[in-house]
CSV table of C-alpha atoms and ligand atoms in Angstrom, one decimal:
chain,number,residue,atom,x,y,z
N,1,UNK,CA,19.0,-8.1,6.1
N,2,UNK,CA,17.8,-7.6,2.4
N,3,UNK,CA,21.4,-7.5,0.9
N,4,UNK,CA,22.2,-11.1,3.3
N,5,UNK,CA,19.0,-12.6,1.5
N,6,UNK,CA,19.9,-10.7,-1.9
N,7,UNK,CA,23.7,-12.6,-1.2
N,8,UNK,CA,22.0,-16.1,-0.6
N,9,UNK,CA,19.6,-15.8,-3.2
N,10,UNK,CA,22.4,-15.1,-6.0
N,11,UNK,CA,23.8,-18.1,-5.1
N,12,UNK,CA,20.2,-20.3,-6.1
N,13,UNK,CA,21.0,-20.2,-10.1
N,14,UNK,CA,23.9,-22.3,-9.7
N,15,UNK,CA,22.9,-24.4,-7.2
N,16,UNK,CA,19.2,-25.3,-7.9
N,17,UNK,CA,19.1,-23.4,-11.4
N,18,UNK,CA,16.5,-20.6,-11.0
N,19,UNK,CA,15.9,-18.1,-7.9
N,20,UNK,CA,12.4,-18.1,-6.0
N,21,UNK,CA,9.4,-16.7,-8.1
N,22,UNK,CA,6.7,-14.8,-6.0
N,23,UNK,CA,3.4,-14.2,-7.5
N,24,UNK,CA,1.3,-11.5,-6.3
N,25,UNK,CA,-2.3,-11.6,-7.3
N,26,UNK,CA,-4.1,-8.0,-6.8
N,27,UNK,CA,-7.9,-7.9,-7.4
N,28,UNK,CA,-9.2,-4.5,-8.0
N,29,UNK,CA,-7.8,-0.9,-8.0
N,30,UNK,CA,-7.4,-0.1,-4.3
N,31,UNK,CA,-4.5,2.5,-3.8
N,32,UNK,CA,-3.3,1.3,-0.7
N,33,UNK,CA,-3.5,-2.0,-1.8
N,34,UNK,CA,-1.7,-1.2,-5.4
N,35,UNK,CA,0.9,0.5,-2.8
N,36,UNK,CA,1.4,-3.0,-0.9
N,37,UNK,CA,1.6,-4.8,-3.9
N,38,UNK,CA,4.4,-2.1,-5.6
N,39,UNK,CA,6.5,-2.5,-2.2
N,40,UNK,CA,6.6,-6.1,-2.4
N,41,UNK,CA,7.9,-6.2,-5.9
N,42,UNK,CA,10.5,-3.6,-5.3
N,43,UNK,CA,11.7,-6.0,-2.5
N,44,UNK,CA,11.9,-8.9,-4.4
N,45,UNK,CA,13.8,-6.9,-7.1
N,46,UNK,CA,16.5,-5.7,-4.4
N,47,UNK,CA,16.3,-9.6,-2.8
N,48,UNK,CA,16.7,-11.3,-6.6
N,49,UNK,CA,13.7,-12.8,-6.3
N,50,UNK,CA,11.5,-13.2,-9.6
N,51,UNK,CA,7.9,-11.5,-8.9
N,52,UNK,CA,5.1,-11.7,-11.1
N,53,UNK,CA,1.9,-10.1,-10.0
N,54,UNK,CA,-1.1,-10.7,-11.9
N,55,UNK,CA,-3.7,-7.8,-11.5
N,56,UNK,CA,-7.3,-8.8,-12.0
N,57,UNK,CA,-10.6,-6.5,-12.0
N,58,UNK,CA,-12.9,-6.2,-8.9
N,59,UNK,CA,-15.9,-8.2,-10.9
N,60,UNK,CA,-13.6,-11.1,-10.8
N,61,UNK,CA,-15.6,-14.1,-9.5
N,62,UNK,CA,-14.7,-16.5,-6.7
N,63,UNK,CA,-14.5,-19.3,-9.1
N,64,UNK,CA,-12.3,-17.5,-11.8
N,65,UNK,CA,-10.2,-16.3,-8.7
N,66,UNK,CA,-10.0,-20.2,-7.4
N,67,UNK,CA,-9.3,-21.3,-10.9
N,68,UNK,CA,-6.3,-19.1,-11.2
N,69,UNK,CA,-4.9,-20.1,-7.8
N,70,UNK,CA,-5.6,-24.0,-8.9
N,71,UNK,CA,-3.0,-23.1,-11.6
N,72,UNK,CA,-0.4,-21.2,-9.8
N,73,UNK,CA,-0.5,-24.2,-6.9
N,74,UNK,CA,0.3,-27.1,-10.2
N,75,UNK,CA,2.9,-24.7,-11.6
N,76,UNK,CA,6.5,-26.3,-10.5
N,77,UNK,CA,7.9,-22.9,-11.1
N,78,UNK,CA,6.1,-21.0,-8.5
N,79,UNK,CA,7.3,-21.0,-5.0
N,80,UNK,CA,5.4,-18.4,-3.5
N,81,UNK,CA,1.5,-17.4,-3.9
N,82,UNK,CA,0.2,-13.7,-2.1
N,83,UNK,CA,-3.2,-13.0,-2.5
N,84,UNK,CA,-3.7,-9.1,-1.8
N,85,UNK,CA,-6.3,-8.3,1.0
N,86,UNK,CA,-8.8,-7.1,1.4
N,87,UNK,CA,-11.0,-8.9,-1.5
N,88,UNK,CA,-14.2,-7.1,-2.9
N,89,UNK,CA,-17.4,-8.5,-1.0
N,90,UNK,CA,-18.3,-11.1,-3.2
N,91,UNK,CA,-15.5,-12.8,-2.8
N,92,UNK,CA,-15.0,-15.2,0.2
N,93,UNK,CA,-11.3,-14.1,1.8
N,94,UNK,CA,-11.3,-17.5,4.1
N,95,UNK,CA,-11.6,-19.7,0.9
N,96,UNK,CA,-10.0,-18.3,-1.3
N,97,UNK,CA,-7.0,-18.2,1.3
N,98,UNK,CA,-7.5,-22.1,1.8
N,99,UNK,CA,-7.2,-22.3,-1.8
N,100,UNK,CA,-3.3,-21.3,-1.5
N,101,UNK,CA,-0.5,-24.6,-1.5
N,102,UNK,CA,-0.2,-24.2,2.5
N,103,UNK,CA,3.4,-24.9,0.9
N,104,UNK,CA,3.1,-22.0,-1.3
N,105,UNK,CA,1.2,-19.5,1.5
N,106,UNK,CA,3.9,-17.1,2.2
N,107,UNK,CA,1.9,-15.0,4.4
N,108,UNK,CA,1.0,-17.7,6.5
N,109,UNK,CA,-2.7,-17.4,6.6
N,110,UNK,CA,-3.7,-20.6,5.3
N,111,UNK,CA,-5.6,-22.5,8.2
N,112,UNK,CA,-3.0,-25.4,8.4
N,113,UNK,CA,-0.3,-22.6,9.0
N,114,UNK,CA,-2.3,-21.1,11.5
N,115,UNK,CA,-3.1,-24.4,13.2
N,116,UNK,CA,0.8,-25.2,13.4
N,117,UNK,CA,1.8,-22.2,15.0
N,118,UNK,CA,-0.6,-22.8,17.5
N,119,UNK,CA,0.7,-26.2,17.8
N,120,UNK,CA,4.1,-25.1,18.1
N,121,UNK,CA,5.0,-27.6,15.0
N,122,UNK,CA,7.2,-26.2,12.1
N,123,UNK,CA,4.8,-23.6,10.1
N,124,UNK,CA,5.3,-20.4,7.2
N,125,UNK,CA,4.4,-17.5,10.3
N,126,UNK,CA,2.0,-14.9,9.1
N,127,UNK,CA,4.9,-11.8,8.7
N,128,UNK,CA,3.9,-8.8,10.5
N,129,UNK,CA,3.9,-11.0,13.7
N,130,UNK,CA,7.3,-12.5,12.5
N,131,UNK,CA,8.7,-9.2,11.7
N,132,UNK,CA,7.4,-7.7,15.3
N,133,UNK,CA,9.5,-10.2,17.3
N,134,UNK,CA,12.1,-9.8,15.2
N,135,UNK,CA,12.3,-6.1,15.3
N,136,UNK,CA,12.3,-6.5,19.4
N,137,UNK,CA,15.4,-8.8,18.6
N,138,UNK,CA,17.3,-6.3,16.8
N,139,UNK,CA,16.1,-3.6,19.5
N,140,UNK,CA,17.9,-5.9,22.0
N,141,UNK,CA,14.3,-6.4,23.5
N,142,UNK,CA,14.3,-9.4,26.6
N,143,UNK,CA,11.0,-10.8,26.2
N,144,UNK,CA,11.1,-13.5,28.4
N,145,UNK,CA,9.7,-12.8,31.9
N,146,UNK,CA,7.8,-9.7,30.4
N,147,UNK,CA,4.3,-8.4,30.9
N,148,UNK,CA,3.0,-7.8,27.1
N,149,UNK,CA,0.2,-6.0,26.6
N,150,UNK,CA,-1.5,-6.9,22.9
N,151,UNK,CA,-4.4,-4.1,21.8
N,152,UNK,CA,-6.3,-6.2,18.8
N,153,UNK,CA,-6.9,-9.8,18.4
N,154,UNK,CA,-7.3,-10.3,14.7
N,155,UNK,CA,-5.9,-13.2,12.9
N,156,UNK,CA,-3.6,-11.5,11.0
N,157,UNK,CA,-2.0,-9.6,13.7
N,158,UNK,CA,-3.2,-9.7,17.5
N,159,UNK,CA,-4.0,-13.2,17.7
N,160,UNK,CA,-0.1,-14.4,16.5
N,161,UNK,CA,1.5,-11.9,17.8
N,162,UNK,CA,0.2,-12.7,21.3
N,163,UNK,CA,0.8,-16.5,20.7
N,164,UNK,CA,5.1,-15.9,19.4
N,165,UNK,CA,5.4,-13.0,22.4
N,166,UNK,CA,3.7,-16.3,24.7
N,167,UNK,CA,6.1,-18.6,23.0
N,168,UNK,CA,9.4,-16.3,23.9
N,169,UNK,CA,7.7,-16.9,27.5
N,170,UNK,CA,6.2,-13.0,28.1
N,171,UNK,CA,3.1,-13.0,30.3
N,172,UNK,CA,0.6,-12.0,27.3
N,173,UNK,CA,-2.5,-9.6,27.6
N,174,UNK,CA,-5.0,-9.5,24.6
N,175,UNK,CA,-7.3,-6.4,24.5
N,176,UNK,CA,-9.8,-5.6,21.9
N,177,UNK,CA,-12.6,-3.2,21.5
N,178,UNK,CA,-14.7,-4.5,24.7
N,179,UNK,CA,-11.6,-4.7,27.0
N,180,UNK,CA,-12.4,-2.2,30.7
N,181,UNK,CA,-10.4,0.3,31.5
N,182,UNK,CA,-8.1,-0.1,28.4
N,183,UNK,CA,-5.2,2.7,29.9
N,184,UNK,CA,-5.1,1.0,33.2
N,185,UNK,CA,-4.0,-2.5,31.6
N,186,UNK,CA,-1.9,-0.9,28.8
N,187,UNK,CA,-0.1,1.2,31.6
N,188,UNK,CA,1.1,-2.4,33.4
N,189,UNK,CA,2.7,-3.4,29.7
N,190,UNK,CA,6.6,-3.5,29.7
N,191,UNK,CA,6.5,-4.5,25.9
N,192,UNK,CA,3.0,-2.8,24.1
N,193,UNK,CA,1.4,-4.1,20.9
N,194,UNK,CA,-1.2,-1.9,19.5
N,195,UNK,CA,-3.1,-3.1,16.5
N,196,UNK,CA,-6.1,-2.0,15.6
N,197,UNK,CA,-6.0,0.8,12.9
N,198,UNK,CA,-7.3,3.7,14.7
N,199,UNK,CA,-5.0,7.0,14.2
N,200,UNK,CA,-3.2,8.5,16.9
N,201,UNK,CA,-5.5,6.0,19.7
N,202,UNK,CA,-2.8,5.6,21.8
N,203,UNK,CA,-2.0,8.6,24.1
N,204,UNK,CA,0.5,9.3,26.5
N,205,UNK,CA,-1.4,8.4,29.9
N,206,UNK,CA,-1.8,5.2,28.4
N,207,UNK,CA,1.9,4.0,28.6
N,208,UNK,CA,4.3,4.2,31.2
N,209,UNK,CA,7.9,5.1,31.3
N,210,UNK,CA,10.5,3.1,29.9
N,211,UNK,CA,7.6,0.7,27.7
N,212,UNK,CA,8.7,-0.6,24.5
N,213,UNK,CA,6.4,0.4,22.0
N,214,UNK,CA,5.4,-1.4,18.6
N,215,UNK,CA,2.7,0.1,16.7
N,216,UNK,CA,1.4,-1.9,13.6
N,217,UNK,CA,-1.3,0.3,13.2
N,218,UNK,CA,-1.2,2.2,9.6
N,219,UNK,CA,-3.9,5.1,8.9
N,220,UNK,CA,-4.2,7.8,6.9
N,221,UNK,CA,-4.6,11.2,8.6
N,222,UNK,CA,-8.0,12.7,8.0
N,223,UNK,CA,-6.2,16.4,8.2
N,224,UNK,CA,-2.9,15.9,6.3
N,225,UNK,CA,-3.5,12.8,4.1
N,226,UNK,CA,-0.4,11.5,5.6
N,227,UNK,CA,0.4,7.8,7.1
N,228,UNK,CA,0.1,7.9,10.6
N,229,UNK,CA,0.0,4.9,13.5
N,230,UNK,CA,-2.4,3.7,15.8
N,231,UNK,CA,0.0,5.6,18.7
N,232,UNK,CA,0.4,9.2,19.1
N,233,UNK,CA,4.0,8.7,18.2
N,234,UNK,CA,5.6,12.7,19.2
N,235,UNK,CA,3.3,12.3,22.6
N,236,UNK,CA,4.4,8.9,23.7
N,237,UNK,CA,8.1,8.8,22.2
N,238,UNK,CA,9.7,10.9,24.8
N,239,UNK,CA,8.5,8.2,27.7
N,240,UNK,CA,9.4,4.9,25.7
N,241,UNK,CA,12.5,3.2,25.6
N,242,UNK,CA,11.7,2.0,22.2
N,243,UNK,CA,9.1,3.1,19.4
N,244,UNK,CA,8.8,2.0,15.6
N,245,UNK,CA,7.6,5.0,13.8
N,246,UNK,CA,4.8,4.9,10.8
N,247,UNK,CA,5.7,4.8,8.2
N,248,UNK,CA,8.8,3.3,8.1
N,249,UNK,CA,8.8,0.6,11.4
N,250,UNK,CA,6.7,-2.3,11.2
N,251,UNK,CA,5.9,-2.2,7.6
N,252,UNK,CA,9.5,-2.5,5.7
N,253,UNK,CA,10.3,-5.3,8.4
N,254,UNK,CA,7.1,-7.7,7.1
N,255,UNK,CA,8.1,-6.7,4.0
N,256,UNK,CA,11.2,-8.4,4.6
N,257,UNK,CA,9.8,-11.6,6.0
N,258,UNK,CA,8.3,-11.9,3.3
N,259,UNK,CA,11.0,-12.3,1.5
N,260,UNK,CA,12.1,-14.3,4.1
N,261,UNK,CA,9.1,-16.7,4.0
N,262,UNK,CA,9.0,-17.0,0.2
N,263,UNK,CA,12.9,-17.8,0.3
N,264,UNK,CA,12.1,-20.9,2.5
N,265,UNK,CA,9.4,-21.9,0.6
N,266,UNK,CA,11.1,-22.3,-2.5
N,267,UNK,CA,14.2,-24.0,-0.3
N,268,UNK,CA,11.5,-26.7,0.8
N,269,UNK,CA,10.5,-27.2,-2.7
N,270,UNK,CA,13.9,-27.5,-3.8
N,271,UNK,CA,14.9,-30.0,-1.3
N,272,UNK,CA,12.0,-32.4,-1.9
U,1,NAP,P1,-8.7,-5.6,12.4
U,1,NAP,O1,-8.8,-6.9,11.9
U,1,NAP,O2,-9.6,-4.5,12.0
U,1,NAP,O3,-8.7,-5.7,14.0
U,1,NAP,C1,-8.6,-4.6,14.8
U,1,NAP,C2,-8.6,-5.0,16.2
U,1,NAP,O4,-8.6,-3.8,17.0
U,1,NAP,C3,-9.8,-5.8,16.7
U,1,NAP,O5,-9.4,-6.9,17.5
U,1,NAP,C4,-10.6,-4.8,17.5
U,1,NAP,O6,-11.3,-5.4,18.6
U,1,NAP,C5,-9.5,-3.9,18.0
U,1,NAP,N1,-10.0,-2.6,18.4
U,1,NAP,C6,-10.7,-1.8,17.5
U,1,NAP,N2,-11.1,-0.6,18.2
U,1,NAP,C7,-10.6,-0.8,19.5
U,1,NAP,C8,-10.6,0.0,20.6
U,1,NAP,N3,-11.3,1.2,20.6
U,1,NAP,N4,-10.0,-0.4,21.7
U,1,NAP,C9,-9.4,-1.6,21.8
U,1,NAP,N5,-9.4,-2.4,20.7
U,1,NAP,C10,-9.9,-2.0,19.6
U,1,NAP,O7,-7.2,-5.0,12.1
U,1,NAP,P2,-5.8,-5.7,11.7
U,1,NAP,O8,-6.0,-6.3,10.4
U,1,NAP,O9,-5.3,-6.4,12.9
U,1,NAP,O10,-4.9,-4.4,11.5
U,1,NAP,C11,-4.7,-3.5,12.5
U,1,NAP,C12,-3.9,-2.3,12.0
U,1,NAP,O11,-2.6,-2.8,11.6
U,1,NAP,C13,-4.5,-1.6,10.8
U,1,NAP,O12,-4.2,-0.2,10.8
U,1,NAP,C14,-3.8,-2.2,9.6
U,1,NAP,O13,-3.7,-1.4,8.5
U,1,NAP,C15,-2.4,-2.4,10.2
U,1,NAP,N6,-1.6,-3.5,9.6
U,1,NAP,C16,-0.3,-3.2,9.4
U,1,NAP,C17,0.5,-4.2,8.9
U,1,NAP,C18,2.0,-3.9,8.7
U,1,NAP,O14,2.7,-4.7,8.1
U,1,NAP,N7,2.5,-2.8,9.1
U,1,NAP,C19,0.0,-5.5,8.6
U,1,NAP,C20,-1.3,-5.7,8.9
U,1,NAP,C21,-2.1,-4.7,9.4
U,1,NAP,P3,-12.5,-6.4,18.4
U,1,NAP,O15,-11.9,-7.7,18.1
U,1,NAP,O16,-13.2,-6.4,19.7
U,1,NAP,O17,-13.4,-5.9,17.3
C-alpha cells in the first residue's frame, strides 16, 4: 500500500509542483512517544512525503504551543499538522487539538472531524480506527451482519471504531472497565476489538472459536521489556480465525493511514 501511495505521490511535483509536507510536533522526551514520532517520519520518507517534526521541551507553555500551531495552520506549504500525545499536564490536550486546521488534522481528532464521522458527512477518520477496518478488508473479514464486540470506549480508539464497524452494518457491543461479566459478552463476539492497554488481558476462555481478533492494545512487558498486546496472543491464536500480532499488526497499518490522511489533505488543498 506504501509503494501505491509512494507511486501517486511521485507524480504531485509535476502536477501541483511540490509533494505533501507533514509536520510533527513532539513535546518532551518520552521514548515511546520519540518512537511514534521516528516511525512516522520513516514512512513519509518511503511514501515521498516531506516531514518536518519540530521537537519542543516539556516546560513548553499552552500559549507558546498554540502560537506555534497558529503558524503552521497560515503556512500554505503545510498540509498536514500531528501533535504527539500524550502532552505534559499543563498542557490542555482538547485545546490544543482544536487548535489544528480541522483541514490540516490528519489524525482526525479535531472535534469537527469527530462530529462528522458521527454524522456520517465526509470527515479526516482518526487512523487506528481507519486502519482496523481496513485491515479486516484485506483479511477478507464480512462485517456486515456481525456481532462485534468493542473492549474500550476512548475517543481515539473504542468510540470510532465502534461507530465505522456500526457503519459496515455489524451489531456493535462497547465494553469498558465497568461492563459485567466481561468473558460472557466477549465470548458472543464474531469480530473482537480489544483496546484498552492492559498486557496479556485477554485470555483464551474469553474468545470463542473461529473469532476474528484485532488487538490495538500496545504494552510493554513488565518481565521482558518487550511490546506485547492487550490479548494473550500464543493462548488465543490457535482458536481465532484471524489475529494481528503486537508489534507488527495494528500499528504499521495507522501508520499508513496516516499517510493516507495527510495525502488527502494536501489533495483538498490543492484542488481549492
Ligand atoms: P484509554 O484511553 O486508556 O482507554 C482504555 C479503555 O479501556 C477505557 O475505555 C477503559 O474503560 C477500558 N478498560 C480499562 N480497563 C478495562 C478492563 N479491565 N475491562 C474492560 N475495559 C477496560 O486507551 P486508548 O487510548 O484507547 O488505548 C488503548 C490501547 O491501545 C493502549 O495500549 C494504547 O497504547 C493502544 N493504542 C494503539 C494504537 C495503535 O496504533 N496501535 C493507537 C492508539 C492506542 P473506561 O472507559 O470505563 O475507563
Amino acid at each position: 500500500m506504501k509503494a501505491e501511495m509512494a507511486e501517486q505521490v511521485a507524480l504531485f511535483p509535476e502536477k501541483y509542483g511540490r509533494v505533501p509536507h507533514l509536520v510533527v510536533i513532539l513535546v518532551g522526551e518520552d521514548p515511546a512517544s520519540q518512537s511514534y514520532v521516528r516511525g512516522k517520519g520513516k514512512a513519509c520518507e518511503v511514501v515521498g512525503i516531506k516531514n518536518t517534526t519540530i521537537l519542543r521541551p516539556a516546560t513548553i507553555t499552552e500559549q507558546e504551543l498554540l502560537a506555534l500551531i497558529a503558524d503552521l495552520n497560515a503556512d500554505e506549504g503545510v498540509d498536514g499538522i500531528l501533535v504527539q500525545l500524550p502532552l505534559p499536564d499543563h498542557i490542555n490536550e482538547d485545546r490544543i487539538i482544536a487548535a489544528i486546521d480541522k483541514e490540516k488534522d490528519v489524525d482526525g481528532f479535531h472535534p469537527l472531524n469527530v462530529a462528522a464521522l458521527w454524522m456520517k458527512q465526509p470527515c479526516t477518520v482518526a487512523c487506528t480506527p481507519k486502519g482496523i477496518i481496513r485491515m479486516l478488508d484485506e483479511a477478507g473479514v464480512e462485517i456486515s451482519g456481525k456481532r462485534a464486540v468493542v473492549i474500550g470506549r476512548s475517543q481515539i480508539v473504542g468510540l470510532p471504531v465502534a461507530k465505522l464497524l456500526l457503519d459496515r452494518n455489524a451489531t456493535v457491543t462497547i465494553c469498558h472497565s465497568r461492563t459485567k461479566n466481561l468473558p460472557e459478552v466477549t465470548r458472543q463476539a464474531e469480530i473482537l476489538v480489544v483496546a484498552i492497554g492492559r498486557p496479556r488481558f485477554v485470555t483464551a476462555d474469553m474468545v470463542s472459536e473461529g473469532t476474528v481478533v484485532i488487538d490495538v492494545g500496545v504494552n510493554r512487558d513488565a518481565a521482558t521489556g518487550k511490546l506485547c498486546g492487550d490479548v494473550d496472543y500464543d493462548a488465543v491464536e490457535p482458536k481465532a480465525s484471524v489475529i494481528t500480532p503486537v508489534p507488527g499488526g495494528v500499528g504499521p497499518m495507522t501508520i499508513t493511514c496516516l499517510m493516507e490522511n495527510t495525502i488527502a489533505c494536501f489533495l483538498n488543498r490543492v484542488a481549492r
